[in-house]
């Protein structure tokens, strides 16, 4: 029962470097999301994809790009990392609908020096 | 616009005591409400959700929450705390369509033996 799988789990970058966080789900969900979690701020939505082929900005999209590669995969790219992007990143997926449960990956801890 | 306020970033209870975690929401339309739990170094998982069927919602691990429209509240309770309940709990609301969930800032529950 894989659910939502994120890679890598840990990453250290230097300011200005780029990287891509990968996410894949095996539950045939239409919607996928990227959140960041910072102490005292809860989870904030970066980008989401309501369905394959569409992506939209969330609350904190600046400095990030996303790609919905297919129904299973949704990647998050940092083109030029900044220390303010040090955070724990979570990918999540859900079936379509307001009442659907979000299923989360285990998180990717990113440190930008 | 929708928002969630969780009162108390840290709550400590003795093992066997009542657990009460507070959540108030703001929404311009009837909301769907959720409680998620996060154990250390893990992603979030759903405890329970309110979807307008019944105002008292029962979840996993003995937790329940009551939707009170007049108070715009959705507090989480458990009659008797167990050591394994130590975790961070997030209240969340969705009234905006496309499954855009807004999370509260979280409450860390400490259970004292």
mmCIF file of C-alpha atoms in Angstrom:
data_model
loop_
_atom_site.group_PDB
_atom_site.id
_atom_site.type_symbol
_atom_site.label_atom_id
_atom_site.label_comp_id
_atom_site.label_asym_id
_atom_site.label_seq_id
_atom_site.Cartn_x
_atom_site.Cartn_y
_atom_site.Cartn_z
ATOM 1 C CA UNK A 1 0.000 0.000 0.000
ATOM 2 C CA UNK A 2 2.277 2.779 -1.243
ATOM 3 C CA UNK A 3 -0.290 5.632 -1.286
ATOM 4 C CA UNK A 4 1.623 8.892 -1.873
ATOM 5 C CA UNK A 5 5.364 8.614 -2.365
ATOM 6 C CA UNK A 6 7.723 11.592 -2.231
ATOM 7 C CA UNK A 7 11.387 11.792 -3.124
ATOM 8 C CA UNK A 8 13.835 12.803 -1.829
ATOM 9 C CA UNK A 9 13.111 12.682 1.910
ATOM 10 C CA UNK A 10 16.001 14.999 2.749
ATOM 11 C CA UNK A 11 17.927 17.543 0.702
ATOM 12 C CA UNK A 12 20.435 20.277 1.435
ATOM 13 C CA UNK A 13 20.921 22.985 -1.180
ATOM 14 C CA UNK A 14 23.019 26.073 -1.495
ATOM 15 C CA UNK A 15 21.342 29.382 -2.297
ATOM 16 C CA UNK A 16 20.727 29.641 -6.031
ATOM 17 C CA UNK A 17 20.747 25.921 -6.740
ATOM 18 C CA UNK A 18 17.757 24.237 -8.332
ATOM 19 C CA UNK A 19 16.003 20.992 -7.539
ATOM 20 C CA UNK A 20 12.826 19.050 -8.189
ATOM 21 C CA UNK A 21 10.692 17.254 -5.615
ATOM 22 C CA UNK A 22 8.929 14.243 -7.059
ATOM 23 C CA UNK A 23 5.540 12.933 -6.001
ATOM 24 C CA UNK A 24 3.563 9.932 -7.185
ATOM 25 C CA UNK A 25 0.241 8.452 -6.053
ATOM 26 C CA UNK A 26 -1.219 5.069 -6.820
ATOM 27 C CA UNK A 27 -4.832 5.682 -5.737
ATOM 28 C CA UNK A 28 -6.105 6.940 -9.103
ATOM 29 C CA UNK A 29 -6.892 10.336 -7.563
ATOM 30 C CA UNK A 30 -7.687 13.272 -9.797
ATOM 31 C CA UNK A 31 -6.370 16.059 -7.566
ATOM 32 C CA UNK A 32 -2.844 16.579 -6.267
ATOM 33 C CA UNK A 33 -1.301 19.264 -4.066
ATOM 34 C CA UNK A 34 1.972 20.619 -2.776
ATOM 35 C CA UNK A 35 2.072 22.135 0.722
ATOM 36 C CA UNK A 36 4.865 23.540 2.815
ATOM 37 C CA UNK A 37 4.916 23.244 6.600
ATOM 38 C CA UNK A 38 6.712 25.778 8.743
ATOM 39 C CA UNK A 39 6.691 25.964 12.565
ATOM 40 C CA UNK A 40 3.702 27.893 13.880
ATOM 41 C CA UNK A 41 2.224 28.411 10.415
ATOM 42 C CA UNK A 42 0.485 25.146 9.736
ATOM 43 C CA UNK A 43 0.359 23.931 6.152
ATOM 44 C CA UNK A 44 0.240 26.408 3.310
ATOM 45 C CA UNK A 45 -0.767 25.466 -0.214
ATOM 46 C CA UNK A 46 1.875 26.153 -2.856
ATOM 47 C CA UNK A 47 0.236 24.744 -5.992
ATOM 48 C CA UNK A 48 -2.480 22.290 -6.782
ATOM 49 C CA UNK A 49 -3.700 20.323 -9.762
ATOM 50 C CA UNK A 50 -7.445 19.712 -9.798
ATOM 51 C CA UNK A 51 -7.099 17.199 -12.599
ATOM 52 C CA UNK A 52 -4.575 15.924 -15.097
ATOM 53 C CA UNK A 53 -3.479 18.716 -17.397
ATOM 54 C CA UNK A 54 -4.325 21.608 -15.061
ATOM 55 C CA UNK A 55 -2.368 23.417 -12.377
ATOM 56 C CA UNK A 56 -3.195 26.462 -10.263
ATOM 57 C CA UNK A 57 -1.462 28.666 -7.750
ATOM 58 C CA UNK A 58 -2.151 28.318 -4.094
ATOM 59 C CA UNK A 59 -1.396 30.654 -1.222
ATOM 60 C CA UNK A 60 2.418 30.806 -1.561
ATOM 61 C CA UNK A 61 3.470 30.031 -5.161
ATOM 62 C CA UNK A 62 6.352 32.497 -5.573
ATOM 63 C CA UNK A 63 9.676 30.791 -6.277
ATOM 64 C CA UNK A 64 8.098 27.499 -7.309
ATOM 65 C CA UNK A 65 6.902 25.782 -10.453
ATOM 66 C CA UNK A 66 4.964 22.566 -10.867
ATOM 67 C CA UNK A 67 4.315 19.952 -13.512
ATOM 68 C CA UNK A 68 1.459 17.473 -13.585
ATOM 69 C CA UNK A 69 3.280 14.881 -15.643
ATOM 70 C CA UNK A 70 0.362 12.460 -15.783
ATOM 71 C CA UNK A 71 -2.463 11.407 -13.477
ATOM 72 C CA UNK A 72 -0.029 9.745 -11.056
ATOM 73 C CA UNK A 73 2.798 12.270 -10.852
ATOM 74 C CA UNK A 74 3.054 15.884 -9.702
ATOM 75 C CA UNK A 75 6.467 17.499 -9.326
ATOM 76 C CA UNK A 76 7.567 20.706 -7.587
ATOM 77 C CA UNK A 77 10.582 22.631 -8.842
ATOM 78 C CA UNK A 78 12.656 25.267 -7.127
ATOM 79 C CA UNK A 79 14.495 27.129 -9.876
ATOM 80 C CA UNK A 80 16.771 29.218 -7.638
ATOM 81 C CA UNK A 81 16.562 28.144 -4.030
ATOM 82 C CA UNK A 82 16.516 30.738 -1.248
ATOM 83 C CA UNK A 83 16.939 30.274 2.529
ATOM 84 C CA UNK A 84 13.261 31.264 2.936
ATOM 85 C CA UNK A 85 12.379 28.030 1.154
ATOM 86 C CA UNK A 86 13.828 25.940 3.960
ATOM 87 C CA UNK A 87 10.810 23.924 4.995
ATOM 88 C CA UNK A 88 9.136 20.543 5.042
ATOM 89 C CA UNK A 89 7.232 19.910 1.829
ATOM 90 C CA UNK A 90 4.238 17.607 1.612
ATOM 91 C CA UNK A 91 2.563 16.217 -1.436
ATOM 92 C CA UNK A 92 -1.068 15.160 -1.112
ATOM 93 C CA UNK A 93 -3.771 13.723 -3.311
ATOM 94 C CA UNK A 94 -7.541 13.384 -3.191
ATOM 95 C CA UNK A 95 -10.474 12.135 -5.175
ATOM 96 C CA UNK A 96 -12.572 14.911 -6.700
ATOM 97 C CA UNK A 97 -15.042 16.647 -4.454
ATOM 98 C CA UNK A 98 -15.231 19.003 -1.478
ATOM 99 C CA UNK A 99 -15.655 16.238 1.048
ATOM 100 C CA UNK A 100 -12.739 14.120 -0.008
ATOM 101 C CA UNK A 101 -9.967 13.180 2.317
ATOM 102 C CA UNK A 102 -6.435 14.356 1.602
ATOM 103 C CA UNK A 103 -3.805 11.613 1.554
ATOM 104 C CA UNK A 104 -0.327 12.822 2.397
ATOM 105 C CA UNK A 105 3.164 11.638 1.648
ATOM 106 C CA UNK A 106 5.745 11.428 4.415
ATOM 107 C CA UNK A 107 7.304 14.762 3.554
ATOM 108 C CA UNK A 108 10.549 16.097 2.117
ATOM 109 C CA UNK A 109 12.766 18.117 4.441
ATOM 110 C CA UNK A 110 14.636 20.796 2.496
ATOM 111 C CA UNK A 111 17.384 23.005 3.895
ATOM 112 C CA UNK A 112 18.735 25.910 1.869
ATOM 113 C CA UNK A 113 22.037 27.313 3.114
ATOM 114 C CA UNK B 1 -12.796 33.477 2.037
ATOM 115 C CA UNK B 2 -12.290 30.750 4.589
ATOM 116 C CA UNK B 3 -10.062 30.495 7.613
ATOM 117 C CA UNK B 4 -9.423 28.364 10.667
ATOM 118 C CA UNK B 5 -8.226 29.375 14.125
ATOM 119 C CA UNK B 6 -6.850 26.830 16.563
ATOM 120 C CA UNK B 7 -6.642 28.101 20.124
ATOM 121 C CA UNK B 8 -3.497 26.966 21.895
ATOM 122 C CA UNK B 9 -0.392 25.877 20.037
ATOM 123 C CA UNK B 10 0.477 23.471 22.864
ATOM 124 C CA UNK B 11 -1.858 21.506 25.123
ATOM 125 C CA UNK B 12 -0.770 19.203 27.943
ATOM 126 C CA UNK B 13 -3.027 16.631 29.578
ATOM 127 C CA UNK B 14 -2.460 13.793 31.992
ATOM 128 C CA UNK B 15 -2.896 10.240 30.782
ATOM 129 C CA UNK B 16 -6.551 9.309 31.283
ATOM 130 C CA UNK B 17 -7.767 12.914 31.298
ATOM 131 C CA UNK B 18 -10.129 14.560 28.838
ATOM 132 C CA UNK B 19 -8.613 15.896 25.648
ATOM 133 C CA UNK B 20 -10.143 19.100 24.242
ATOM 134 C CA UNK B 21 -8.588 20.806 21.227
ATOM 135 C CA UNK B 22 -10.328 23.940 20.036
ATOM 136 C CA UNK B 23 -11.050 24.994 16.460
ATOM 137 C CA UNK B 24 -13.086 27.916 15.153
ATOM 138 C CA UNK B 25 -13.721 28.496 11.475
ATOM 139 C CA UNK B 26 -14.814 31.284 9.213
ATOM 140 C CA UNK B 27 -16.642 30.576 5.996
ATOM 141 C CA UNK B 28 -19.106 32.429 3.815
ATOM 142 C CA UNK B 29 -20.795 29.192 2.769
ATOM 143 C CA UNK B 30 -21.555 25.953 4.629
ATOM 144 C CA UNK B 31 -18.162 24.401 5.222
ATOM 145 C CA UNK B 32 -16.726 20.952 5.238
ATOM 146 C CA UNK B 33 -14.481 20.527 8.271
ATOM 147 C CA UNK B 34 -11.678 18.118 9.034
ATOM 148 C CA UNK B 35 -9.298 17.117 11.794
ATOM 149 C CA UNK B 36 -5.948 15.648 10.824
ATOM 150 C CA UNK B 37 -3.224 14.192 13.058
ATOM 151 C CA UNK B 38 0.512 14.265 12.431
ATOM 152 C CA UNK B 39 2.867 11.970 14.308
ATOM 153 C CA UNK B 40 6.565 12.921 14.419
ATOM 154 C CA UNK B 41 8.318 12.744 11.067
ATOM 155 C CA UNK B 42 5.182 11.609 9.276
ATOM 156 C CA UNK B 43 2.587 13.093 6.978
ATOM 157 C CA UNK B 44 -0.902 14.040 8.084
ATOM 158 C CA UNK B 45 -3.703 11.500 8.305
ATOM 159 C CA UNK B 46 -7.422 12.066 8.625
ATOM 160 C CA UNK B 47 -8.996 11.685 12.069
ATOM 161 C CA UNK B 48 -12.541 12.681 11.129
ATOM 162 C CA UNK B 49 -14.575 14.941 8.882
ATOM 163 C CA UNK B 50 -17.860 16.842 8.978
ATOM 164 C CA UNK B 51 -19.829 16.905 5.751
ATOM 165 C CA UNK B 52 -23.247 18.170 6.962
ATOM 166 C CA UNK B 53 -24.719 14.743 7.684
ATOM 167 C CA UNK B 54 -24.516 14.665 11.499
ATOM 168 C CA UNK B 55 -23.238 17.383 13.801
ATOM 169 C CA UNK B 56 -21.438 14.927 16.101
ATOM 170 C CA UNK B 57 -18.747 13.154 14.159
ATOM 171 C CA UNK B 58 -16.834 10.132 15.391
ATOM 172 C CA UNK B 59 -13.363 9.396 14.144
ATOM 173 C CA UNK B 60 -10.534 6.979 14.636
ATOM 174 C CA UNK B 61 -8.759 6.254 17.933
ATOM 175 C CA UNK B 62 -11.752 7.337 20.054
ATOM 176 C CA UNK B 63 -11.790 10.969 18.931
ATOM 177 C CA UNK B 64 -14.939 12.891 18.122
ATOM 178 C CA UNK B 65 -15.871 16.439 17.177
ATOM 179 C CA UNK B 66 -19.068 18.449 17.281
ATOM 180 C CA UNK B 67 -20.051 20.975 14.655
ATOM 181 C CA UNK B 68 -21.713 24.022 16.231
ATOM 182 C CA UNK B 69 -22.866 26.466 13.590
ATOM 183 C CA UNK B 70 -23.943 29.126 16.097
ATOM 184 C CA UNK B 71 -20.459 29.161 17.600
ATOM 185 C CA UNK B 72 -18.618 28.489 14.301
ATOM 186 C CA UNK B 73 -16.698 25.816 16.163
ATOM 187 C CA UNK B 74 -15.529 22.265 15.542
ATOM 188 C CA UNK B 75 -13.724 21.233 18.722
ATOM 189 C CA UNK B 76 -11.994 17.850 18.971
ATOM 190 C CA UNK B 77 -12.448 15.724 22.086
ATOM 191 C CA UNK B 78 -11.437 12.385 23.524
ATOM 192 C CA UNK B 79 -12.694 11.214 26.925
ATOM 193 C CA UNK B 80 -9.457 9.625 28.071
ATOM 194 C CA UNK B 81 -5.992 10.505 26.763
ATOM 195 C CA UNK B 82 -3.494 7.791 25.944
ATOM 196 C CA UNK B 83 0.249 8.189 25.598
ATOM 197 C CA UNK B 84 -0.042 7.275 21.928
ATOM 198 C CA UNK B 85 -2.222 10.374 21.359
ATOM 199 C CA UNK B 86 0.822 12.644 21.640
ATOM 200 C CA UNK B 87 1.023 14.304 18.233
ATOM 201 C CA UNK B 88 0.183 17.507 16.416
ATOM 202 C CA UNK B 89 -3.435 18.056 15.430
ATOM 203 C CA UNK B 90 -4.658 20.225 12.595
ATOM 204 C CA UNK B 91 -8.138 21.551 11.985
ATOM 205 C CA UNK B 92 -9.009 22.284 8.361
ATOM 206 C CA UNK B 93 -11.875 23.781 6.364
ATOM 207 C CA UNK B 94 -12.964 23.538 2.756
ATOM 208 C CA UNK B 95 -15.677 25.733 1.371
ATOM 209 C CA UNK B 96 -13.929 27.006 -1.711
ATOM 210 C CA UNK B 97 -14.280 24.279 -4.259
ATOM 211 C CA UNK B 98 -11.599 22.365 -6.125
ATOM 212 C CA UNK B 99 -10.669 20.790 -2.816
ATOM 213 C CA UNK B 100 -8.711 23.827 -1.645
ATOM 214 C CA UNK B 101 -8.320 23.054 2.030
ATOM 215 C CA UNK B 102 -7.203 25.701 4.522
ATOM 216 C CA UNK B 103 -5.363 24.409 7.579
ATOM 217 C CA UNK B 104 -5.070 25.855 11.037
ATOM 218 C CA UNK B 105 -1.663 26.395 12.609
ATOM 219 C CA UNK B 106 -1.837 23.186 14.604
ATOM 220 C CA UNK B 107 -1.957 22.167 18.266
ATOM 221 C CA UNK B 108 0.718 19.948 19.757
ATOM 222 C CA UNK B 109 -0.739 17.576 22.317
ATOM 223 C CA UNK B 110 1.519 16.361 25.112
ATOM 224 C CA UNK B 111 0.308 13.480 27.283
ATOM 225 C CA UNK B 112 1.891 13.306 30.721
ATOM 226 C CA UNK B 113 2.149 9.886 32.364
#
